[in-house]
Tab-separated table of C-alpha atoms (C1' of nucleotides) in Angstrom:
chain	number	residue	atom	x	y	z
A	1	MET	CA	110.218	98.356	90.576
A	2	ASN	CA	110.554	97.467	86.906
A	3	ASN	CA	108.305	95.184	84.919
A	4	ARG	CA	108.187	93.357	81.590
A	5	LEU	CA	104.524	94.035	80.896
A	6	GLU	CA	104.830	95.822	77.573
A	7	GLU	CA	107.320	93.268	76.292
A	8	ILE	CA	105.139	90.311	77.296
A	9	ARG	CA	101.938	91.919	76.025
A	10	LYS	CA	103.510	92.579	72.636
A	11	GLN	CA	104.898	89.038	72.460
A	12	ARG	CA	101.311	87.865	72.736
A	13	GLY	CA	100.198	90.376	70.125
A	14	ILE	CA	97.513	92.002	72.195
A	15	LYS	CA	96.601	95.639	72.664
A	16	GLN	CA	96.544	97.562	75.932
A	17	GLU	CA	92.788	97.777	75.633
A	18	GLU	CA	92.402	94.018	75.216
A	19	LEU	CA	94.630	93.295	78.184
A	20	ALA	CA	92.721	95.829	80.247
A	21	ALA	CA	89.419	94.185	79.320
A	22	ALA	CA	90.718	90.716	80.142
A	23	LEU	CA	91.910	91.908	83.547
A	24	GLU	CA	88.855	94.088	84.148
A	25	VAL	CA	90.836	97.262	84.733
A	26	SER	CA	91.001	100.482	82.724
A	27	ARG	CA	93.270	100.961	79.725
A	28	GLN	CA	94.951	103.800	81.620
A	29	THR	CA	95.911	101.407	84.386
A	30	ILE	CA	97.751	99.181	81.905
A	31	GLY	CA	99.477	102.177	80.342
A	32	SER	CA	100.471	103.511	83.724
A	33	LEU	CA	101.979	100.176	84.738
A	34	GLU	CA	103.862	99.779	81.457
A	35	ASN	CA	105.295	103.267	81.757
A	36	GLY	CA	106.173	102.945	85.426
A	37	ARG	CA	103.839	105.627	86.720
A	38	TYR	CA	102.881	103.315	89.579
A	39	ASN	CA	103.067	99.740	90.820
A	40	PRO	CA	100.134	97.332	90.693
A	41	SER	CA	98.308	96.227	93.810
A	42	ILE	CA	99.218	92.666	94.732
A	43	LEU	CA	95.790	91.520	93.571
A	44	LEU	CA	96.286	93.028	90.128
A	45	ALA	CA	99.805	91.574	89.998
A	46	PHE	CA	98.329	88.119	90.666
A	47	ARG	CA	95.705	88.597	87.969
A	48	ILE	CA	98.302	89.725	85.447
A	49	ALA	CA	100.586	86.801	86.271
A	50	ARG	CA	97.741	84.327	86.049
A	51	PHE	CA	96.580	85.811	82.733
A	52	PHE	CA	100.013	85.309	81.199
A	53	GLY	CA	100.581	81.939	82.852
A	54	MET	CA	103.667	83.236	84.621
A	55	SER	CA	104.763	83.987	88.178
A	56	ILE	CA	104.682	87.471	89.636
A	57	GLU	CA	108.461	87.339	89.936
A	58	GLU	CA	108.852	86.637	86.213
A	59	ILE	CA	106.942	89.783	85.313
A	60	PHE	CA	107.717	92.277	88.074
A	61	ILE	CA	111.322	92.939	88.945
A	62	TYR	CA	111.921	93.951	92.526
A	63	GLU	CA	115.015	96.035	93.147
A	64	GLU	CA	116.829	95.900	96.428
A	65	ASP	CA	116.355	99.548	97.267
A	66	ASP	CA	112.615	99.656	96.572
A	67	ARG	CA	110.980	100.991	99.716
A	68	VAL	CA	107.459	100.284	100.890
B	1	MET	CA	93.449	86.827	99.634
B	2	ASN	CA	94.792	84.497	102.302
B	3	ASN	CA	98.358	84.246	103.488
B	4	ARG	CA	100.597	81.988	105.557
B	5	LEU	CA	102.464	84.781	107.305
B	6	GLU	CA	101.706	83.871	110.900
B	7	GLU	CA	102.449	80.210	110.263
B	8	ILE	CA	105.770	80.953	108.566
B	9	ARG	CA	106.787	83.557	111.133
B	10	LYS	CA	106.137	81.113	113.995
B	11	GLN	CA	108.026	78.337	112.214
B	12	ARG	CA	111.020	80.656	112.271
B	13	GLY	CA	110.409	81.469	115.938
B	14	ILE	CA	110.319	85.218	115.521
B	15	LYS	CA	107.992	87.820	116.990
B	16	GLN	CA	105.783	90.237	115.057
B	17	GLU	CA	107.971	93.058	116.298
B	18	GLU	CA	111.145	91.404	115.055
B	19	LEU	CA	109.659	90.712	111.648
B	20	ALA	CA	108.402	94.291	111.466
B	21	ALA	CA	111.873	95.613	112.281
B	22	ALA	CA	113.541	93.364	109.703
B	23	LEU	CA	111.113	94.562	107.031
B	24	GLU	CA	111.160	98.166	108.212
B	25	VAL	CA	107.402	98.400	108.672
B	26	SER	CA	105.340	98.898	111.801
B	27	ARG	CA	104.287	96.043	114.096
B	28	GLN	CA	100.666	96.929	113.346
B	29	THR	CA	101.249	96.338	109.667
B	30	ILE	CA	102.412	92.779	110.380
B	31	GLY	CA	99.474	92.147	112.698
B	32	SER	CA	97.043	93.549	110.154
B	33	LEU	CA	98.427	91.314	107.415
B	34	GLU	CA	98.373	88.208	109.599
B	35	ASN	CA	94.789	88.858	110.590
B	36	GLY	CA	93.612	89.688	107.099
B	37	ARG	CA	92.668	93.308	107.716
B	38	TYR	CA	94.321	94.253	104.450
B	39	ASN	CA	96.656	93.024	101.722
B	40	PRO	CA	100.284	94.084	101.414
B	41	SER	CA	101.503	96.371	98.663
B	42	ILE	CA	103.443	94.438	96.047
B	43	LEU	CA	106.659	96.001	97.328
B	44	LEU	CA	106.014	94.767	100.856
B	45	ALA	CA	105.031	91.343	99.491
B	46	PHE	CA	108.379	91.175	97.692
B	47	ARG	CA	110.251	92.171	100.844
B	48	ILE	CA	108.428	89.570	102.918
B	49	ALA	CA	109.064	86.845	100.342
B	50	ARG	CA	112.713	87.762	100.083
B	51	PHE	CA	113.086	87.836	103.870
B	52	PHE	CA	111.752	84.292	104.160
B	53	GLY	CA	113.577	83.051	101.065
B	54	MET	CA	110.300	82.107	99.413
B	55	SER	CA	108.231	83.230	96.432
B	56	ILE	CA	105.282	85.578	96.792
B	57	GLU	CA	103.035	82.762	95.570
B	58	GLU	CA	104.213	80.455	98.371
B	59	ILE	CA	103.183	82.967	101.023
B	60	PHE	CA	100.177	84.792	99.593
B	61	ILE	CA	97.277	82.740	98.307
B	62	TYR	CA	95.317	84.386	95.533
B	63	GLU	CA	91.709	83.288	95.216
B	64	GLU	CA	89.934	83.348	91.907
B	65	ASP	CA	87.256	85.809	92.958
B	66	ASP	CA	89.610	88.376	94.498
B	67	ARG	CA	88.865	91.647	92.742
B	68	VAL	CA	91.256	94.537	92.262
C	1	DT	C1'	99.650	84.139	140.345
C	2	DT	C1'	101.198	88.454	139.425
C	3	DA	C1'	104.197	91.286	136.318
C	4	DA	C1'	105.995	91.638	131.838
C	5	DA	C1'	105.873	90.662	127.093
C	6	DA	C1'	103.358	89.858	122.959
C	7	DT	C1'	99.437	90.452	120.239
C	8	DG	C1'	94.777	92.535	118.800
C	9	DG	C1'	92.691	96.266	117.134
C	10	DA	C1'	90.720	101.176	116.599
C	11	DA	C1'	91.246	106.106	114.878
C	12	DA	C1'	93.122	109.750	112.199
C	13	DG	C1'	96.150	111.107	108.655
C	14	DC	C1'	98.994	110.668	104.406
C	15	DA	C1'	100.366	108.475	100.089
C	16	DG	C1'	99.580	105.538	96.379
C	17	DA	C1'	96.474	102.511	93.232
C	18	DC	C1'	92.665	102.742	90.332
C	19	DT	C1'	88.606	105.063	88.053
C	20	DT	C1'	86.438	108.228	84.596
C	21	DT	C1'	86.849	111.928	81.527
C	22	DA	C1'	89.281	114.387	78.306
C	23	DC	C1'	92.622	115.571	74.974
C	24	DA	C1'	97.260	115.112	72.526
C	25	DT	C1'	100.528	112.324	70.148
C	26	DT	C1'	102.082	108.309	67.691
C	27	DT	C1'	101.373	104.350	64.878
C	28	DT	C1'	98.899	101.709	61.561
C	29	DT	C1'	96.124	101.020	57.587
C	30	DA	C1'	93.394	102.067	53.522
D	1	DT	C1'	99.006	110.922	52.928
D	2	DA	C1'	94.811	111.237	55.291
D	3	DA	C1'	91.741	108.847	58.457
D	4	DA	C1'	91.458	105.566	62.068
D	5	DA	C1'	93.373	103.089	65.752
D	6	DA	C1'	96.461	102.770	69.521
D	7	DT	C1'	98.954	104.842	73.058
D	8	DG	C1'	100.479	108.751	76.342
D	9	DT	C1'	99.225	111.418	79.928
D	10	DA	C1'	96.837	114.692	83.161
D	11	DA	C1'	93.219	115.887	86.680
D	12	DA	C1'	89.968	114.959	90.197
D	13	DG	C1'	87.826	111.634	92.995
D	14	DT	C1'	87.523	107.218	95.833
D	15	DC	C1'	89.461	103.520	98.322
D	16	DT	C1'	93.134	101.010	100.457
D	17	DG	C1'	97.913	100.378	102.497
D	18	DC	C1'	100.753	102.026	105.976
D	19	DT	C1'	101.951	105.194	109.819
D	20	DT	C1'	101.634	106.776	114.731
D	21	DT	C1'	99.287	106.788	118.950
D	22	DC	C1'	96.693	104.531	122.215
D	23	DC	C1'	94.501	101.072	124.946
D	24	DA	C1'	92.685	96.197	125.745
D	25	DT	C1'	93.442	91.360	125.787
D	26	DT	C1'	96.185	87.233	125.718
D	27	DT	C1'	100.327	84.726	126.487
D	28	DT	C1'	104.693	83.913	128.794
D	29	DA	C1'	107.786	83.858	132.512
D	30	DA	C1'	109.437	84.738	137.288
DNA sequence: TTAAAATGGAAAGCAGACTTTACATTTTTA
DNA sequence: TAAAAATGTAAAGTCTGCTTTCCATTTTAA
């Protein structure tokens, strides 16, 4: 799964650390998501989407062959 | 987090086992989601939403105090 | 109303999401 | 250009999502 996290975060002019604080997760979690090391839990995805005022689908890009 | 899985599945007149097969997960996974034993991964949430032709937000109901 | 089908749910095991700690590299600023 | 700030990334640990197996309970159908 791809995502537009880094792009959206930079549009808003905020740092990984600030986003992490706002979402109450670690900075490493944000970095790991931005660099595709893993996918967010659905709860974190909701919190990210809500923080940016967007839908999950606008931020996280599901690809047909993504397996559970 | 709440969800409308059971309601939507029954609207479509399909069984847990059929939904499980369509999504390529186990029947127990569907039952566990419907009964709130755990939340889906974001990949499974995407697959469920796509299967029903709905958005994740229409099926899974995030509540403000849900923590990661 | 009994047999079959559907659902509920537990246990053990594996993989992935997230944490903290720690250090290296890159980018920004003075 | 040197110091400071921001980001990359790894390791070990915990917790949760999902699996398979198994059995009990509820619902449907003959």
